[in-house]
XYZ file of C-alpha atoms in Angstrom:
505
model
C 30.907 -45.588 3.093
C 31.546 -45.635 -0.618
C 32.975 -42.147 -0.907
C 34.491 -40.095 1.895
C 36.931 -37.252 1.421
C 36.317 -35.249 4.550
C 37.881 -32.168 6.082
C 36.700 -29.958 8.916
C 35.407 -26.705 7.459
C 36.219 -23.409 9.155
C 32.883 -21.734 9.756
C 33.907 -18.143 9.173
C 32.200 -17.032 6.008
C 29.726 -19.922 5.783
C 26.664 -18.249 4.358
C 24.071 -20.986 4.711
C 23.678 -24.333 6.371
C 23.437 -27.388 4.148
C 25.606 -25.859 1.439
C 27.672 -27.985 -0.963
C 27.603 -31.743 -0.366
C 28.738 -31.972 3.247
C 27.143 -32.188 6.702
C 25.976 -29.109 8.586
C 23.748 -27.909 11.397
C 23.489 -25.777 14.496
C 23.319 -26.089 18.281
C 21.449 -23.798 20.622
C 20.980 -23.374 24.348
C 17.490 -23.786 25.749
C 16.763 -21.070 28.294
C 13.871 -19.167 29.820
C 12.419 -16.822 27.251
C 13.704 -18.611 24.174
C 16.930 -19.966 22.786
C 20.385 -18.678 21.929
C 23.254 -20.036 19.797
C 25.735 -22.144 21.746
C 29.378 -21.821 20.658
C 32.184 -24.224 21.522
C 30.145 -27.431 21.291
C 32.256 -30.375 20.163
C 30.747 -32.075 17.107
C 32.001 -35.529 16.076
C 31.123 -37.067 12.709
C 31.530 -40.834 12.380
C 30.547 -43.676 10.093
C 27.508 -45.306 11.665
C 27.819 -49.033 12.240
C 31.605 -49.215 12.014
C 32.344 -46.250 14.283
C 35.131 -44.912 12.042
C 35.936 -41.273 12.832
C 35.333 -38.910 9.903
C 35.833 -35.484 11.444
C 35.748 -33.300 14.560
C 34.889 -29.609 14.840
C 33.293 -27.097 17.228
C 30.378 -24.739 16.762
C 31.092 -21.093 15.979
C 29.703 -17.983 17.689
C 26.351 -18.545 15.959
C 26.203 -22.172 17.097
C 26.833 -23.444 13.568
C 29.025 -26.269 12.333
C 29.825 -27.829 8.970
C 31.907 -30.633 7.479
C 32.980 -30.633 3.848
C 31.995 -33.530 1.568
C 31.523 -35.564 -0.453
C 29.749 -37.865 1.995
C 27.805 -40.938 0.944
C 26.426 -43.483 3.408
C 25.182 -43.891 7.011
C 26.580 -41.365 9.508
C 26.255 -40.323 13.141
C 26.687 -36.726 14.357
C 27.448 -36.498 18.082
C 27.391 -33.358 20.260
C 29.099 -32.650 23.600
C 30.186 -29.752 25.773
C 31.273 -29.883 29.406
C 28.483 -28.767 31.708
C 25.684 -29.248 29.161
C 23.330 -32.077 28.264
C 20.630 -32.659 25.607
C 17.306 -31.015 26.461
C 15.582 -34.230 25.397
C 16.567 -37.585 23.952
C 20.021 -38.634 22.796
C 23.169 -36.581 22.208
C 23.477 -37.666 18.562
C 21.670 -37.643 15.215
C 21.728 -40.464 12.646
C 21.235 -40.116 8.904
C 21.888 -41.769 5.552
C 23.634 -39.197 3.384
C 23.887 -38.848 -0.361
C 24.949 -35.331 -1.219
C 24.099 -32.474 1.175
C 23.091 -33.775 4.618
C 21.302 -31.713 7.225
C 20.866 -29.272 8.692
C 21.063 -31.187 11.973
C 19.810 -29.368 15.058
C 20.569 -30.057 18.704
C 19.133 -28.302 21.757
C 21.263 -28.388 24.912
C 20.562 -27.242 28.461
C 22.849 -26.564 31.365
C 23.448 -29.845 33.170
C 22.357 -30.317 36.762
C 24.270 -31.945 39.623
C 22.935 -33.973 42.535
C 25.444 -34.504 45.327
C 25.291 -35.437 48.955
C 26.081 -37.873 51.744
C 24.739 -41.294 52.678
C 24.651 -42.178 56.391
C 23.595 -45.363 58.144
C 21.202 -45.857 61.049
C 23.960 -44.808 63.494
C 24.741 -41.595 61.619
C 28.034 -42.900 60.222
C 29.069 -42.343 56.569
C 28.240 -45.291 54.294
C 31.263 -46.304 52.194
C 31.096 -48.180 48.872
C 27.325 -48.016 48.485
C 25.898 -47.065 45.097
C 23.465 -44.191 44.575
C 20.985 -44.473 41.678
C 18.785 -41.847 40.017
C 15.690 -43.081 38.189
C 12.900 -40.969 36.687
C 9.440 -41.598 35.255
C 9.631 -43.645 32.073
C 13.153 -44.952 32.735
C 13.671 -48.691 32.326
C 16.739 -48.502 34.563
C 18.849 -45.913 36.406
C 19.753 -42.872 34.296
C 22.715 -42.059 36.539
C 24.693 -43.924 39.179
C 27.696 -43.180 41.403
C 29.528 -44.822 44.336
C 30.033 -43.276 47.760
C 33.587 -42.481 48.861
C 35.186 -42.929 52.277
C 33.216 -39.939 53.618
C 29.946 -41.330 52.253
C 29.903 -38.630 49.560
C 28.451 -39.130 46.070
C 28.040 -36.965 42.961
C 25.666 -37.406 40.012
C 26.613 -34.946 37.263
C 25.563 -34.154 33.693
C 21.840 -34.486 34.451
C 19.041 -33.238 32.206
C 15.915 -31.598 33.690
C 13.349 -34.186 34.780
C 10.347 -34.648 37.057
C 9.135 -37.644 39.025
C 12.623 -38.841 39.947
C 13.803 -40.990 42.838
C 17.272 -41.148 44.378
C 17.883 -44.523 45.995
C 20.833 -46.301 47.624
C 21.995 -49.802 46.723
C 23.979 -51.176 49.675
C 24.653 -54.670 48.327
C 28.336 -53.972 47.593
C 28.906 -53.373 51.308
C 29.100 -57.086 52.132
C 27.619 -58.579 55.341
C 26.644 -55.171 56.749
C 24.184 -54.755 53.842
C 21.777 -57.328 55.251
C 21.115 -55.110 58.279
C 20.217 -51.962 56.299
C 17.352 -50.753 54.111
C 17.416 -47.620 51.961
C 15.064 -44.648 52.342
C 14.469 -43.313 48.762
C 14.155 -39.559 48.195
C 11.898 -38.016 45.527
C 13.389 -35.106 43.560
C 12.740 -32.863 40.574
C 15.753 -31.760 38.537
C 15.975 -28.232 37.155
C 18.313 -27.074 34.396
C 21.733 -26.070 35.698
C 20.906 -26.514 39.375
C 23.183 -28.072 41.979
C 21.390 -29.792 44.845
C 22.727 -31.275 48.048
C 20.935 -34.359 49.386
C 21.161 -36.168 52.715
C 20.324 -39.851 52.262
C 19.792 -42.241 55.144
C 19.658 -45.971 55.767
C 17.517 -47.618 58.396
C 17.909 -50.867 60.283
C 16.387 -53.777 58.370
C 14.331 -56.593 59.756
C 16.185 -59.933 59.636
C 15.028 -63.513 60.033
C 16.187 -67.085 59.562
C 14.203 -68.581 56.693
C 13.540 -72.045 55.261
C 13.203 -73.099 51.614
C 12.058 -76.547 50.490
C 11.410 -77.886 47.019
C 12.629 -79.952 44.057
C 15.404 -79.695 41.473
C 14.115 -80.988 38.136
C 15.613 -81.455 34.685
C 19.237 -80.938 35.708
C 20.334 -84.384 34.510
C 22.408 -85.068 37.618
C 22.795 -88.188 39.720
C 21.207 -87.860 43.184
C 23.267 -88.630 46.260
C 23.911 -92.312 46.888
C 25.911 -94.408 49.292
C 29.317 -93.826 47.692
C 30.468 -91.276 50.249
C 30.104 -87.642 51.326
C 31.684 -86.277 48.128
C 29.372 -88.133 45.769
C 25.960 -87.167 44.454
C 24.388 -83.799 43.641
C 24.419 -80.709 45.857
C 22.313 -77.566 45.778
C 24.070 -74.256 46.552
C 22.367 -70.964 47.449
C 24.619 -67.890 47.081
C 23.459 -64.545 48.545
C 23.302 -61.856 45.855
C 25.205 -59.041 47.521
C 28.316 -58.275 45.542
C 30.301 -59.253 42.497
C 30.440 -63.012 42.106
C 27.272 -63.622 44.101
C 28.881 -64.805 47.363
C 29.771 -63.589 50.799
C 26.416 -62.461 52.044
C 24.806 -62.550 55.502
C 25.629 -65.961 56.896
C 27.451 -66.934 53.682
C 26.275 -69.479 51.132
C 24.193 -72.530 51.989
C 24.660 -76.069 50.671
C 22.462 -79.148 50.916
C 22.669 -82.613 49.419
C 19.800 -83.475 47.077
C 17.590 -86.435 47.872
C 17.018 -89.321 45.435
C 14.077 -87.490 43.818
C 15.844 -84.090 43.728
C 14.177 -82.891 46.927
C 15.955 -80.360 49.154
C 15.558 -78.390 52.349
C 17.653 -75.268 52.946
C 17.618 -73.567 56.338
C 19.233 -70.538 57.944
C 18.686 -68.161 55.018
C 18.402 -64.418 55.568
C 15.899 -62.324 53.581
C 17.249 -61.329 50.194
C 18.044 -62.532 46.686
C 19.896 -65.803 46.091
C 21.532 -67.478 43.111
C 20.892 -71.231 42.993
C 23.245 -73.759 41.410
C 23.441 -77.526 41.511
C 26.771 -79.344 41.363
C 27.642 -82.984 40.812
C 30.239 -84.713 42.968
C 33.224 -83.630 44.988
C 34.808 -81.340 42.382
C 31.640 -79.597 41.301
C 31.614 -80.932 37.736
C 28.455 -80.387 35.681
C 27.686 -77.104 37.425
C 24.132 -76.125 36.380
C 22.619 -72.669 36.880
C 19.065 -72.738 38.291
C 18.242 -69.033 38.416
C 17.910 -66.270 40.970
C 15.052 -65.990 43.466
C 13.970 -63.479 46.103
C 13.543 -65.141 49.502
C 11.591 -62.898 51.903
C 9.553 -65.493 53.823
C 9.623 -69.254 54.328
C 9.097 -70.968 50.963
C 7.765 -74.498 50.476
C 7.447 -76.279 47.143
C 9.975 -74.216 45.138
C 10.795 -75.925 41.831
C 14.247 -75.174 40.394
C 15.058 -75.992 36.763
C 18.002 -75.220 34.431
C 17.739 -71.805 32.792
C 17.804 -71.258 29.031
C 20.947 -69.385 27.962
C 20.852 -65.802 26.797
C 22.302 -65.019 23.393
C 24.468 -61.926 23.773
C 25.306 -60.408 20.410
C 26.378 -57.073 19.000
C 29.504 -55.105 18.208
C 32.078 -52.629 19.472
C 32.222 -49.161 17.872
C 34.974 -46.532 18.080
C 34.941 -42.743 17.673
C 38.454 -42.808 16.177
C 40.476 -45.211 14.035
C 39.880 -48.635 15.624
C 42.781 -50.622 17.070
C 44.338 -53.615 15.409
C 43.841 -57.062 16.874
C 41.226 -57.445 19.589
C 39.499 -55.624 22.439
C 38.069 -57.088 25.642
C 34.952 -55.696 27.324
C 33.128 -57.014 30.379
C 29.619 -56.699 31.799
C 29.560 -56.983 35.602
C 26.278 -57.358 37.456
C 25.771 -54.531 39.956
C 23.317 -56.817 41.760
C 25.776 -59.613 42.480
C 24.901 -61.887 39.555
C 28.431 -62.359 38.210
C 30.181 -61.134 35.078
C 30.583 -61.987 31.404
C 33.473 -60.998 29.160
C 33.520 -60.447 25.400
C 36.374 -60.620 22.928
C 35.842 -58.603 19.740
C 38.378 -58.878 16.921
C 39.278 -56.529 14.091
C 38.067 -55.567 11.603
C 34.363 -56.227 12.339
C 34.595 -56.208 16.181
C 31.547 -58.475 16.460
C 30.584 -60.035 19.800
C 28.568 -63.213 20.282
C 28.190 -65.423 23.352
C 25.617 -67.781 24.893
C 25.292 -67.530 28.690
C 22.893 -69.537 30.879
C 23.724 -67.690 34.114
C 22.606 -64.120 33.417
C 19.503 -62.453 34.822
C 17.608 -59.317 33.898
C 19.010 -56.394 35.856
C 21.646 -53.673 35.928
C 25.223 -54.181 34.792
C 28.446 -52.180 34.708
C 30.450 -52.186 31.460
C 34.245 -52.249 31.855
C 37.182 -51.861 29.480
C 40.654 -52.195 30.970
C 42.824 -50.851 28.151
C 44.632 -47.511 28.414
C 43.739 -45.950 25.045
C 39.939 -46.151 25.162
C 37.030 -45.887 27.568
C 33.398 -46.953 27.225
C 31.333 -43.843 26.570
C 27.978 -45.593 26.432
C 26.355 -48.963 25.843
C 23.304 -49.453 23.658
C 21.079 -52.392 24.603
C 17.874 -53.128 22.719
C 17.925 -49.662 21.139
C 18.287 -47.753 24.443
C 21.517 -45.957 25.353
C 22.939 -46.293 28.888
C 25.948 -44.889 30.757
C 28.578 -47.593 31.251
C 27.964 -47.925 34.997
C 24.190 -48.504 34.693
C 23.353 -50.762 31.742
C 19.935 -52.407 31.991
C 19.793 -55.848 30.355
C 17.151 -58.470 29.753
C 17.015 -61.492 27.463
C 15.685 -59.454 24.529
C 18.015 -56.446 24.731
C 21.082 -58.655 25.249
C 20.822 -59.735 21.617
C 21.481 -56.224 20.279
C 24.418 -54.735 22.192
C 26.640 -51.888 21.019
C 29.671 -50.888 23.111
C 30.743 -47.379 22.059
C 34.387 -46.728 22.909
C 35.939 -43.288 22.844
C 39.523 -42.091 22.661
C 38.549 -38.599 23.885
C 40.662 -38.862 27.026
C 41.277 -36.059 29.481
C 44.653 -34.696 30.578
C 45.520 -33.549 34.110
C 48.527 -31.318 34.730
C 49.685 -29.233 37.612
C 52.280 -28.283 40.168
C 52.893 -29.674 43.653
C 53.677 -27.222 46.425
C 55.370 -28.454 49.566
C 53.553 -25.954 51.787
C 51.154 -23.031 51.815
C 54.046 -20.674 51.037
C 54.276 -22.210 47.581
C 57.693 -23.878 47.722
C 58.060 -26.435 44.941
C 57.708 -30.066 46.004
C 60.591 -31.384 43.918
C 60.326 -35.044 42.898
C 57.290 -35.755 45.061
C 55.159 -38.782 44.218
C 51.769 -37.685 42.798
C 48.959 -40.266 42.626
C 45.608 -40.159 40.854
C 42.913 -42.548 42.110
C 39.769 -43.209 40.070
C 37.639 -45.774 38.219
C 40.658 -47.728 36.972
C 42.570 -47.788 40.238
C 45.676 -45.785 41.134
C 48.206 -44.291 38.726
C 51.218 -42.297 39.905
C 54.056 -40.180 38.521
C 57.046 -38.394 39.998
C 57.004 -34.609 39.833
C 59.985 -32.846 38.272
C 62.420 -30.414 39.903
C 59.812 -27.625 39.797
C 57.042 -29.824 41.140
C 55.326 -30.149 37.753
C 53.423 -33.341 36.911
C 51.159 -34.653 34.147
C 48.685 -37.506 33.664
C 47.636 -38.310 30.112
C 44.865 -40.552 28.780
C 42.578 -40.105 31.785
C 39.055 -41.525 31.235
C 36.003 -39.692 32.628
C 34.958 -40.310 36.213
C 35.344 -39.131 39.802
C 38.951 -38.833 40.984
C 41.144 -38.133 43.991
C 44.667 -36.722 43.787
C 47.388 -36.399 46.430
C 51.168 -36.110 46.743
C 53.849 -37.448 49.101
C 57.562 -37.030 49.627
C 59.582 -40.230 49.357
C 56.707 -42.675 48.783
C 56.961 -45.428 46.172
C 54.522 -46.255 43.391
C 53.633 -49.447 45.246
C 52.896 -47.667 48.533
C 50.435 -45.170 47.040
C 48.289 -48.010 45.671
C 47.235 -48.887 49.215
C 44.763 -47.036 51.430
C 47.149 -46.342 54.326
C 48.976 -43.347 52.826
C 45.728 -41.779 51.601
C 44.191 -41.988 55.071
C 47.258 -40.743 56.940
C 46.527 -37.968 59.421
C 47.059 -34.550 57.869
C 47.227 -35.862 54.312
C 45.788 -33.431 51.751
C 43.507 -35.176 49.232
C 41.600 -33.336 46.501
C 38.464 -34.702 44.861
C 37.115 -33.632 41.489
C 35.148 -34.931 38.486
C 36.777 -35.463 35.084
C 34.803 -35.212 31.858
C 35.751 -36.550 28.443
C 38.326 -34.451 26.615
C 38.910 -32.088 29.553
C 42.211 -30.247 30.030
C 42.576 -29.775 33.795
C 45.216 -27.726 35.612
C 45.637 -28.397 39.352
C 47.691 -26.676 42.037
C 48.303 -29.252 44.738
C 49.638 -28.757 48.258
C 51.324 -31.850 49.671
C 52.081 -33.081 53.172
C 55.453 -34.692 53.932
C 55.270 -38.460 54.208
C 56.640 -38.406 57.761
C 53.501 -36.665 59.074
C 50.967 -38.778 60.885
C 53.295 -41.745 61.375
């Protein structure tokens, strides 16, 4: 921007929207019988393209907001309030301003929640599966969540929609996944409703399959007489979890014939990643693509895949950091991961990758000061845990990072009578693992810079920070564990009742 001298404008006494040379607008709540102003909506003004924060305010009792100018250049106005979601489209408005800009209008509705339990063919809870929601017109899932140790899941912040399907992806479960198929459930989502779903998995049909064919164009030396470590080998990796390995029966390997011919046997139905390697140490590893194997296949031709060009930038809703940031895209379908390094001040990303496939990915950022709010790919915005990529959209990526962290505070009680749990260890478990603090003399504790997500919290007497990172103390008999969602910018107060660490041993 060429000229920015911005201050948040108190809305009391604002006579008309679009006054002066600033940015203004209003937000209303869509409801049966009409609309009403929606106060308390957080409005963030930023410089479009660079992501530099220009101002933050909230709507007044009439749903109005305004920022003082002068403002000159491309901007983005973003709207958010816990428990609400846009009635249609995106949660932001873009514009090129020169003088007065607006009025911008945003219609919100009360967000819906889909929650429930996933059980397998024996009626047992399914742990570490992933539940997806997809509706008519969606190119990929619009919401996604994992199941916890009780098989529970929660999809929150949902807009009204018809023609939707809730499905279960079991591929993160490892070998057990090959024996299960999902039973999708059709749903319609109403504004503000909370629905409980019971999702089931059924036993899958399995078989031992054969694949024959040729590897062409890989530029590798076929196997000769030099010994068992020489020549070229074809590998088939089951696509079941991150990294592409460890599926039903494990990976399969076969030595290529002089003309590149191969015969793989003992495959189970499913998707496989194919690679060819040269020699004992696997030099000249060449990616040959991913294929679905559901029946015996003869005459499959495997060739090296053209690399994708991944390009784009990282944007921030506050002053960007100095130095560099690292973001990662992890395939939720087992196809591996790719990391990006973006450096100040432009934060541009660019990488050529031959081993990526069209599908769904999870965006990760491991730093403590930011979280990924959304990822734009090919002009479509996705939540960070369900980014749909193909060769075309990978060339126009935008990772939007936010510093709008939540804070969680509270008090630990040793028992139902309310006695303070002095110096107990309090642990918070969520998307970034386990973080813990020690409560003070009065049992008070605080976690700062908490990114959005689903969390568990618990407390113990005498446990170490190292011990609470493992599952054993969380699963101890009698241990009290609370579960709750955290939204961006939330201030959460929790009263927690602990169980002494000696119980259940």
